mmCIF file of C-alpha atoms in Angstrom:
data_model
loop_
_atom_site.group_PDB
_atom_site.id
_atom_site.type_symbol
_atom_site.label_atom_id
_atom_site.label_comp_id
_atom_site.label_asym_id
_atom_site.label_seq_id
_atom_site.Cartn_x
_atom_site.Cartn_y
_atom_site.Cartn_z
ATOM 1 C CA MET A 14 19.936 -1.221 -19.565
ATOM 2 C CA ASP A 15 22.346 0.361 -16.777
ATOM 3 C CA LEU A 16 20.293 0.121 -13.503
ATOM 4 C CA ALA A 17 20.648 3.957 -12.701
ATOM 5 C CA TYR A 18 18.256 4.332 -16.075
ATOM 6 C CA LEU A 19 16.462 1.460 -14.669
ATOM 7 C CA TRP A 20 15.920 3.289 -11.385
ATOM 8 C CA PHE A 21 15.413 6.544 -12.787
ATOM 9 C CA PHE A 22 11.988 5.257 -14.724
ATOM 10 C CA ILE A 23 11.042 3.252 -11.455
ATOM 11 C CA VAL A 24 11.039 6.475 -9.394
ATOM 12 C CA GLY A 25 9.135 8.358 -12.220
ATOM 13 C CA PHE A 26 6.479 5.539 -11.747
ATOM 14 C CA LEU A 27 6.328 5.975 -8.306
ATOM 15 C CA PHE A 28 5.482 9.610 -8.791
ATOM 16 C CA ILE A 29 3.306 8.603 -10.972
ATOM 17 C CA GLY A 30 1.124 6.012 -9.154
ATOM 18 C CA TYR A 31 1.433 9.057 -6.210
ATOM 19 C CA PHE A 32 -0.196 11.823 -8.294
ATOM 20 C CA VAL A 33 -2.779 9.570 -9.907
ATOM 21 C CA LEU A 34 -4.032 7.979 -6.717
ATOM 22 C CA ASP A 35 -3.355 10.864 -4.177
ATOM 23 C CA GLY A 36 -4.709 13.515 -6.901
ATOM 24 C CA PHE A 37 -7.983 12.442 -6.765
ATOM 25 C CA ASP A 38 -7.882 12.463 -2.778
ATOM 26 C CA PHE A 39 -6.126 16.567 -3.123
ATOM 27 C CA GLY A 40 -9.370 16.678 -5.606
ATOM 28 C CA VAL A 41 -11.942 15.618 -3.107
ATOM 29 C CA GLY A 42 -10.497 17.790 -0.405
ATOM 30 C CA MET A 43 -10.598 20.733 -2.428
ATOM 31 C CA SER A 44 -14.382 20.144 -3.719
ATOM 32 C CA LEU A 45 -15.584 20.497 -0.143
ATOM 33 C CA PRO A 46 -16.812 24.482 -0.203
ATOM 34 C CA PHE A 47 -18.363 23.687 -3.925
ATOM 35 C CA LEU A 48 -20.188 20.478 -3.130
ATOM 36 C CA GLY A 49 -20.771 20.156 0.279
ATOM 37 C CA LYS A 50 -23.909 22.029 1.157
ATOM 38 C CA ASP A 51 -24.732 20.437 4.120
ATOM 39 C CA ASP A 52 -22.545 17.931 6.876
ATOM 40 C CA THR A 53 -24.003 15.059 5.217
ATOM 41 C CA ASP A 54 -22.489 15.754 1.839
ATOM 42 C CA ARG A 55 -19.489 16.808 3.282
ATOM 43 C CA ARG A 56 -19.259 13.300 5.206
ATOM 44 C CA VAL A 57 -20.499 11.527 1.836
ATOM 45 C CA LEU A 58 -17.172 13.232 0.216
ATOM 46 C CA ILE A 59 -14.810 12.421 2.869
ATOM 47 C CA ASN A 60 -16.501 9.132 2.978
ATOM 48 C CA THR A 61 -15.673 9.034 -0.965
ATOM 49 C CA ILE A 62 -11.649 8.264 -0.082
ATOM 50 C CA GLY A 63 -12.018 7.244 3.520
ATOM 51 C CA PRO A 64 -10.531 3.716 3.083
ATOM 52 C CA VAL A 65 -7.937 4.409 0.678
ATOM 53 C CA TRP A 66 -6.448 7.692 1.141
ATOM 54 C CA ASP A 67 -3.761 6.896 3.565
ATOM 55 C CA LEU A 68 -2.971 3.680 1.258
ATOM 56 C CA ASN A 69 -2.676 6.484 -1.560
ATOM 57 C CA GLU A 70 -0.095 8.608 0.576
ATOM 58 C CA THR A 71 2.058 5.563 0.916
ATOM 59 C CA TRP A 72 3.072 6.268 -2.817
ATOM 60 C CA VAL A 73 4.858 9.001 -1.842
ATOM 61 C CA ILE A 74 7.211 7.586 0.988
ATOM 62 C CA VAL A 75 7.876 4.907 -1.108
ATOM 63 C CA ALA A 76 8.851 7.463 -3.882
ATOM 64 C CA GLY A 77 11.023 9.322 -1.667
ATOM 65 C CA ALA A 78 12.707 6.252 0.190
ATOM 66 C CA SER A 79 13.334 5.076 -3.503
ATOM 67 C CA LEU A 80 14.805 8.497 -4.336
ATOM 68 C CA PHE A 81 17.477 8.848 -1.782
ATOM 69 C CA ALA A 82 18.636 5.560 -1.557
ATOM 70 C CA ALA A 83 18.710 5.230 -5.974
ATOM 71 C CA PHE A 84 19.821 8.876 -6.337
ATOM 72 C CA PRO A 85 21.698 10.715 -3.124
ATOM 73 C CA GLU A 86 22.679 13.169 -4.874
ATOM 74 C CA TRP A 87 19.897 14.236 -6.462
ATOM 75 C CA TYR A 88 17.677 13.490 -2.862
ATOM 76 C CA ALA A 89 20.156 15.773 -1.013
ATOM 77 C CA THR A 90 20.542 18.738 -3.712
ATOM 78 C CA LEU A 91 16.254 18.723 -3.886
ATOM 79 C CA PHE A 92 15.432 18.512 -0.671
ATOM 80 C CA SER A 93 17.861 21.114 0.687
ATOM 81 C CA GLY A 94 17.389 23.439 -2.351
ATOM 82 C CA PHE A 95 13.418 22.986 -1.907
ATOM 83 C CA TYR A 96 13.040 22.394 1.763
ATOM 84 C CA LEU A 97 10.509 25.306 2.518
ATOM 85 C CA ALA A 98 8.366 23.879 -0.029
ATOM 86 C CA LEU A 99 8.371 20.457 0.920
ATOM 87 C CA LEU A 100 8.013 21.447 4.789
ATOM 88 C CA LEU A 101 4.908 22.929 3.523
ATOM 89 C CA ILE A 102 3.743 19.773 1.630
ATOM 90 C CA LEU A 103 4.709 17.725 4.456
ATOM 91 C CA LEU A 104 2.824 20.040 6.934
ATOM 92 C CA ALA A 105 -0.285 20.154 4.834
ATOM 93 C CA LEU A 106 -0.533 15.841 4.553
ATOM 94 C CA ILE A 107 0.006 16.103 8.389
ATOM 95 C CA VAL A 108 -2.982 17.905 8.780
ATOM 96 C CA ARG A 109 -5.420 16.612 6.167
ATOM 97 C CA GLY A 110 -4.744 13.336 7.719
ATOM 98 C CA VAL A 111 -5.347 14.692 11.157
ATOM 99 C CA SER A 112 -8.457 16.263 10.094
ATOM 100 C CA PHE A 113 -10.057 13.404 8.614
ATOM 101 C CA GLU A 114 -9.149 11.432 11.795
ATOM 102 C CA TYR A 115 -10.917 13.452 14.190
ATOM 103 C CA ARG A 116 -13.196 15.564 12.326
ATOM 104 C CA HIS A 117 -16.041 13.433 13.397
ATOM 105 C CA LYS A 118 -14.802 13.351 17.456
ATOM 106 C CA ASN A 119 -16.993 16.094 17.935
ATOM 107 C CA PRO A 120 -20.357 17.138 16.905
ATOM 108 C CA GLU A 121 -20.308 20.860 16.858
ATOM 109 C CA SER A 122 -20.487 22.791 14.114
ATOM 110 C CA LYS A 123 -17.218 25.111 14.635
ATOM 111 C CA TRP A 124 -15.593 21.917 15.124
ATOM 112 C CA LYS A 125 -16.079 20.496 12.256
ATOM 113 C CA LYS A 126 -15.907 23.730 9.892
ATOM 114 C CA TRP A 127 -12.528 24.305 11.711
ATOM 115 C CA PHE A 128 -10.826 20.448 10.428
ATOM 116 C CA ASP A 129 -13.034 20.597 6.814
ATOM 117 C CA GLY A 130 -11.208 24.153 6.079
ATOM 118 C CA MET A 131 -7.980 22.174 7.409
ATOM 119 C CA ILE A 132 -8.643 19.389 4.603
ATOM 120 C CA ILE A 133 -9.562 21.944 1.855
ATOM 121 C CA VAL A 134 -5.606 23.595 2.669
ATOM 122 C CA GLY A 135 -4.105 20.373 3.357
ATOM 123 C CA SER A 136 -5.258 19.317 0.010
ATOM 124 C CA ALA A 137 -4.855 22.100 -2.014
ATOM 125 C CA LEU A 138 -1.223 23.260 -0.873
ATOM 126 C CA PRO A 139 0.125 19.959 -2.011
ATOM 127 C CA ALA A 140 -1.632 19.671 -5.187
ATOM 128 C CA LEU A 141 0.144 23.639 -5.972
ATOM 129 C CA LEU A 142 3.581 22.961 -4.531
ATOM 130 C CA TRP A 143 3.767 19.542 -6.251
ATOM 131 C CA GLY A 144 3.349 21.132 -9.726
ATOM 132 C CA VAL A 145 5.815 24.401 -8.864
ATOM 133 C CA ALA A 146 8.415 21.973 -7.378
ATOM 134 C CA PHE A 147 8.547 19.633 -10.595
ATOM 135 C CA ALA A 148 8.249 23.175 -13.043
ATOM 136 C CA ASN A 149 11.271 23.977 -11.185
ATOM 137 C CA ILE A 150 13.061 20.906 -11.568
ATOM 138 C CA VAL A 151 12.701 20.402 -15.240
ATOM 139 C CA GLN A 152 13.123 24.027 -16.162
ATOM 140 C CA GLY A 153 16.383 24.004 -14.480
ATOM 141 C CA VAL A 154 18.212 25.789 -10.810
ATOM 142 C CA ALA A 155 20.858 27.660 -9.953
ATOM 143 C CA LEU A 156 23.665 24.764 -8.691
ATOM 144 C CA SER A 157 26.943 25.111 -7.480
ATOM 145 C CA GLU A 158 30.151 22.841 -8.740
ATOM 146 C CA ASN A 159 29.291 21.081 -5.910
ATOM 147 C CA HIS A 160 25.251 20.267 -6.639
ATOM 148 C CA ILE A 161 24.917 22.524 -4.079
ATOM 149 C CA TYR A 162 21.263 24.731 -4.871
ATOM 150 C CA THR A 163 22.236 28.408 -4.826
ATOM 151 C CA GLY A 164 19.352 30.175 -5.014
ATOM 152 C CA GLY A 165 16.800 31.694 -3.096
ATOM 153 C CA LEU A 166 12.824 31.236 -2.688
ATOM 154 C CA LEU A 167 11.963 34.084 -5.183
ATOM 155 C CA PRO A 168 13.698 32.161 -8.232
ATOM 156 C CA LEU A 169 11.620 29.182 -7.599
ATOM 157 C CA LEU A 170 8.113 31.616 -7.958
ATOM 158 C CA ASN A 171 8.995 32.261 -11.667
ATOM 159 C CA PRO A 172 6.037 32.199 -14.441
ATOM 160 C CA TYR A 173 6.844 28.900 -15.599
ATOM 161 C CA ALA A 174 6.634 26.902 -12.439
ATOM 162 C CA LEU A 175 3.579 28.942 -11.017
ATOM 163 C CA LEU A 176 2.175 27.916 -14.318
ATOM 164 C CA GLY A 177 2.757 24.104 -13.537
ATOM 165 C CA GLY A 178 1.388 24.820 -9.466
ATOM 166 C CA ILE A 179 -1.978 26.182 -11.061
ATOM 167 C CA THR A 180 -1.989 23.090 -13.715
ATOM 168 C CA THR A 181 -1.724 20.435 -10.819
ATOM 169 C CA LEU A 182 -3.949 22.390 -9.090
ATOM 170 C CA VAL A 183 -6.732 22.388 -11.498
ATOM 171 C CA LEU A 184 -5.595 19.185 -13.370
ATOM 172 C CA PHE A 185 -6.150 17.251 -9.616
ATOM 173 C CA PHE A 186 -9.428 19.346 -8.832
ATOM 174 C CA THR A 187 -10.990 17.780 -11.745
ATOM 175 C CA HIS A 188 -9.554 14.273 -10.829
ATOM 176 C CA GLY A 189 -11.191 14.256 -7.894
ATOM 177 C CA VAL A 190 -14.366 15.806 -8.767
ATOM 178 C CA VAL A 191 -15.023 12.913 -11.584
ATOM 179 C CA PHE A 192 -14.046 10.529 -9.088
ATOM 180 C CA ILE A 193 -16.869 11.936 -7.084
ATOM 181 C CA THR A 194 -18.964 11.510 -9.589
ATOM 182 C CA LEU A 195 -18.141 7.305 -9.917
ATOM 183 C CA LYS A 196 -18.157 7.382 -6.109
ATOM 184 C CA THR A 197 -21.692 8.860 -5.467
ATOM 185 C CA GLU A 198 -25.337 8.999 -6.562
ATOM 186 C CA GLY A 199 -28.171 11.193 -6.821
ATOM 187 C CA GLU A 200 -28.385 15.025 -6.835
ATOM 188 C CA LEU A 201 -24.489 15.112 -5.536
ATOM 189 C CA LYS A 202 -23.345 13.146 -8.285
ATOM 190 C CA GLU A 203 -24.947 15.484 -10.714
ATOM 191 C CA ARG A 204 -23.723 18.388 -9.058
ATOM 192 C CA ALA A 205 -20.077 16.803 -9.258
ATOM 193 C CA ARG A 206 -20.646 15.895 -12.951
ATOM 194 C CA LYS A 207 -21.772 19.748 -13.786
ATOM 195 C CA LEU A 208 -18.610 20.956 -11.124
ATOM 196 C CA ALA A 209 -16.232 18.846 -13.610
ATOM 197 C CA ILE A 210 -17.882 20.167 -16.596
ATOM 198 C CA LYS A 211 -16.983 23.824 -15.999
ATOM 199 C CA SER A 212 -13.243 22.842 -14.036
ATOM 200 C CA GLY A 213 -12.369 20.648 -17.063
ATOM 201 C CA LEU A 214 -12.684 23.286 -19.473
ATOM 202 C CA VAL A 215 -10.358 25.402 -17.289
ATOM 203 C CA THR A 216 -7.973 22.588 -17.002
ATOM 204 C CA ILE A 217 -7.648 21.923 -20.727
ATOM 205 C CA VAL A 218 -6.667 25.360 -21.302
ATOM 206 C CA VAL A 219 -4.068 25.742 -18.390
ATOM 207 C CA ALA A 220 -2.627 22.046 -19.000
ATOM 208 C CA ALA A 221 -2.356 22.397 -22.690
ATOM 209 C CA THR A 222 -0.666 25.929 -22.321
ATOM 210 C CA PHE A 223 2.111 24.349 -19.856
ATOM 211 C CA LEU A 224 2.478 21.119 -21.881
ATOM 212 C CA VAL A 225 3.326 22.943 -25.071
ATOM 213 C CA TRP A 226 5.582 25.345 -22.735
ATOM 214 C CA THR A 227 7.257 22.849 -21.657
ATOM 215 C CA THR A 228 7.190 20.417 -24.674
ATOM 216 C CA ILE A 229 9.265 23.789 -26.879
ATOM 217 C CA ALA A 230 11.415 25.010 -23.920
ATOM 218 C CA PHE A 231 12.481 21.854 -22.375
ATOM 219 C CA GLY A 232 10.885 18.728 -24.397
ATOM 220 C CA SER A 233 12.040 16.152 -26.844
ATOM 221 C CA VAL A 234 9.843 14.902 -29.358
ATOM 222 C CA LEU A 235 9.481 12.108 -27.041
ATOM 223 C CA SER A 236 8.193 13.753 -24.521
ATOM 224 C CA GLY A 237 6.490 15.834 -26.990
ATOM 225 C CA ALA A 238 4.298 12.862 -28.388
ATOM 226 C CA VAL A 239 3.648 11.702 -24.653
ATOM 227 C CA ALA A 240 2.421 15.263 -23.737
ATOM 228 C CA VAL A 241 -0.087 14.862 -26.882
ATOM 229 C CA ILE A 242 -1.476 11.887 -25.382
ATOM 230 C CA ALA A 243 -2.054 13.280 -21.986
ATOM 231 C CA ALA A 244 -4.183 16.220 -23.558
ATOM 232 C CA LEU A 245 -6.126 14.133 -26.194
ATOM 233 C CA ALA A 246 -6.895 11.437 -22.628
ATOM 234 C CA LEU A 247 -7.934 15.099 -20.846
ATOM 235 C CA ILE A 248 -10.457 16.031 -23.921
ATOM 236 C CA THR A 249 -11.672 12.142 -23.800
ATOM 237 C CA ALA A 250 -12.384 12.437 -19.905
ATOM 238 C CA TYR A 251 -13.910 15.785 -20.483
ATOM 239 C CA LEU A 252 -16.662 14.433 -23.205
ATOM 240 C CA LEU A 253 -16.608 11.351 -21.622
ATOM 241 C CA ASN A 254 -18.197 13.160 -18.417
ATOM 242 C CA LEU A 255 -20.544 15.243 -20.640
ATOM 243 C CA ARG A 256 -22.276 11.834 -21.802
ATOM 244 C CA GLY A 257 -22.067 10.490 -18.020
ATOM 245 C CA ARG A 258 -19.878 7.956 -18.789
ATOM 246 C CA GLU A 259 -18.024 8.676 -14.904
ATOM 247 C CA GLY A 260 -15.797 5.160 -14.673
ATOM 248 C CA TRP A 261 -14.277 5.983 -18.275
ATOM 249 C CA SER A 262 -14.197 9.709 -17.615
ATOM 250 C CA PHE A 263 -12.140 8.900 -14.729
ATOM 251 C CA ALA A 264 -10.011 6.349 -16.492
ATOM 252 C CA PHE A 265 -8.814 8.822 -19.047
ATOM 253 C CA MET A 266 -8.393 11.041 -16.065
ATOM 254 C CA SER A 267 -5.798 8.851 -14.680
ATOM 255 C CA VAL A 268 -4.056 8.640 -17.964
ATOM 256 C CA THR A 269 -4.140 12.029 -18.234
ATOM 257 C CA VAL A 270 -2.012 12.696 -14.744
ATOM 258 C CA ALA A 271 0.220 9.615 -15.936
ATOM 259 C CA THR A 272 0.818 10.796 -19.082
ATOM 260 C CA ALA A 273 1.489 14.316 -18.092
ATOM 261 C CA VAL A 274 3.820 13.059 -15.461
ATOM 262 C CA LEU A 275 5.725 10.913 -17.686
ATOM 263 C CA SER A 276 6.076 13.636 -19.918
ATOM 264 C CA LEU A 277 7.847 15.628 -17.658
ATOM 265 C CA PHE A 278 10.093 12.855 -16.661
ATOM 266 C CA LEU A 279 11.141 12.403 -20.392
ATOM 267 C CA ALA A 280 11.909 16.345 -21.103
ATOM 268 C CA LEU A 281 14.069 15.752 -17.740
ATOM 269 C CA PHE A 282 15.953 12.711 -18.942
ATOM 270 C CA PRO A 283 18.992 12.137 -18.774
ATOM 271 C CA ASP A 284 19.499 14.992 -15.850
ATOM 272 C CA VAL A 285 17.536 14.507 -13.245
ATOM 273 C CA MET A 286 18.241 18.163 -12.049
ATOM 274 C CA PRO A 287 19.525 20.779 -14.304
ATOM 275 C CA ALA A 288 21.580 23.362 -13.585
ATOM 276 C CA SER A 289 20.252 26.264 -15.260
ATOM 277 C CA ASN A 290 23.796 28.617 -14.573
ATOM 278 C CA ASN A 291 26.136 26.292 -16.085
ATOM 279 C CA PRO A 292 24.982 22.686 -17.326
ATOM 280 C CA ALA A 293 28.304 21.433 -16.660
ATOM 281 C CA TYR A 294 27.111 21.345 -13.024
ATOM 282 C CA SER A 295 23.846 19.649 -13.505
ATOM 283 C CA LEU A 296 22.661 16.254 -12.180
ATOM 284 C CA THR A 297 22.521 13.495 -14.445
ATOM 285 C CA ILE A 298 21.341 10.080 -13.808
ATOM 286 C CA GLU A 299 25.278 9.041 -13.774
ATOM 287 C CA ASN A 300 26.711 10.815 -11.360
ATOM 288 C CA ALA A 301 23.708 11.203 -9.335
ATOM 289 C CA SER A 302 23.229 7.257 -8.831
ATOM 290 C CA SER A 303 24.085 4.830 -5.817
ATOM 291 C CA SER A 304 26.611 2.138 -6.410
ATOM 292 C CA ASP A 305 25.490 -0.457 -8.924
ATOM 293 C CA TYR A 306 25.552 -3.254 -5.795
ATOM 294 C CA THR A 307 23.222 -0.927 -4.221
ATOM 295 C CA LEU A 308 21.264 -0.676 -7.433
ATOM 296 C CA THR A 309 21.423 -4.257 -7.419
ATOM 297 C CA VAL A 310 19.682 -4.897 -4.185
ATOM 298 C CA MET A 311 16.855 -2.319 -4.712
ATOM 299 C CA THR A 312 16.159 -4.254 -7.802
ATOM 300 C CA TRP A 313 15.483 -7.680 -6.647
ATOM 301 C CA THR A 314 13.798 -5.943 -3.530
ATOM 302 C CA ALA A 315 11.290 -4.141 -6.292
ATOM 303 C CA LEU A 316 10.733 -7.480 -8.274
ATOM 304 C CA ILE A 317 9.537 -9.015 -4.715
ATOM 305 C CA PHE A 318 7.911 -6.356 -3.375
ATOM 306 C CA LEU A 319 6.293 -3.606 -5.707
ATOM 307 C CA PRO A 320 3.889 -6.583 -7.307
ATOM 308 C CA VAL A 321 2.510 -7.619 -3.667
ATOM 309 C CA VAL A 322 1.793 -4.087 -2.985
ATOM 310 C CA MET A 323 -0.081 -3.120 -6.160
ATOM 311 C CA VAL A 324 -1.992 -6.347 -5.574
ATOM 312 C CA TYR A 325 -2.956 -5.331 -1.988
ATOM 313 C CA GLN A 326 -4.000 -1.766 -3.444
ATOM 314 C CA GLY A 327 -5.753 -3.257 -5.734
ATOM 315 C CA TRP A 328 -7.497 -5.462 -3.535
ATOM 316 C CA THR A 329 -8.211 -2.796 -1.190
ATOM 317 C CA TYR A 330 -10.273 -0.619 -4.096
ATOM 318 C CA TRP A 331 -12.191 -4.124 -5.471
ATOM 319 C CA VAL A 332 -13.125 -3.927 -1.373
ATOM 320 C CA PHE A 333 -15.063 -0.411 -1.120
ATOM 321 C CA ARG A 334 -15.753 0.066 -4.491
ATOM 322 C CA LYS A 335 -19.236 0.667 -3.995
ATOM 323 C CA ARG A 336 -20.949 4.332 -4.227
ATOM 324 C CA VAL A 337 -21.357 6.178 -1.129
ATOM 325 C CA THR A 338 -25.015 7.635 -0.259
ATOM 326 C CA ARG A 339 -26.669 10.053 1.949
ATOM 327 C CA GLN A 340 -28.058 7.334 3.129
ATOM 328 C CA SER A 341 -25.416 4.910 3.861
ATOM 329 C CA VAL A 342 -23.719 7.726 5.971
ATOM 330 C CA LEU A 343 -26.760 8.617 7.664
ATOM 331 C CA ALA A 344 -27.737 4.931 8.517
ATOM 332 C CA ALA A 345 -24.010 4.396 9.884
ATOM 333 C CA ALA A 346 -24.207 7.821 12.591
ATOM 334 C CA HIS A 347 -27.105 6.015 13.984
#
């Protein structure tokens, strides 16, 4: 296989890892106003992702760096054309990270309320904007002969892209709430399970609509088949949550996110950024990639370090595998 095609799927794998892992982080953050009845509840919710959220977030840094090195033309067009959306995502991630670290620095309720609000916004905004961005990439945008985005902000806020944003928003929300059922006990766990039942129904309808639209308008037979797998995994996760099988439910939610993102990359293939105004101006895997030498060096680097990173992250999750309880949070406070 040509190394440029290999790196298209490596970049796709990195984004899949990011959306699976940071996706439930976003969901936990967005659940605060729905599940956090008091400060202890909110601290339990935050502590479910406390040891791993920053590690999850590094996947997008690696994905962005790999995109820059493997496909500089794609990176340049994407970041120059979508700079406002990507800047908002960056600012939201910074605000969310700061809030996790500083929320407990002052016991006053007003202080905590401000940081809780920033966690909610810092989780919801990226969840929405990532969907809008990827939907626009799959749909195609207006490009010049030199692969420069020629549209403005409003063309990016089209119905298909907004539906993509709503899809990732509700999908990550449900993903996060199911994760909470896996990591908590007692009343909070039961409230999270019931909330996942409600949000799951909305997610099934919205996600199915978006995947069908994507397959019919922009997809292939292969991307459509993967989209069907995503839909079946989502329904299975919903049914397992109904039965209180939170571990399996979370596993199938992860499969849902992974296959949904994979279907978008397969729908995009072999383009990396289609030109909606003139197909001849489209960025493809071949005309957007780096030199063979660069890709060869990157491939050897990835073969050595990517397994190490994955093993380390798996070990981290194993170490912090226990459930978070109100009792443990209150005991830690004293």
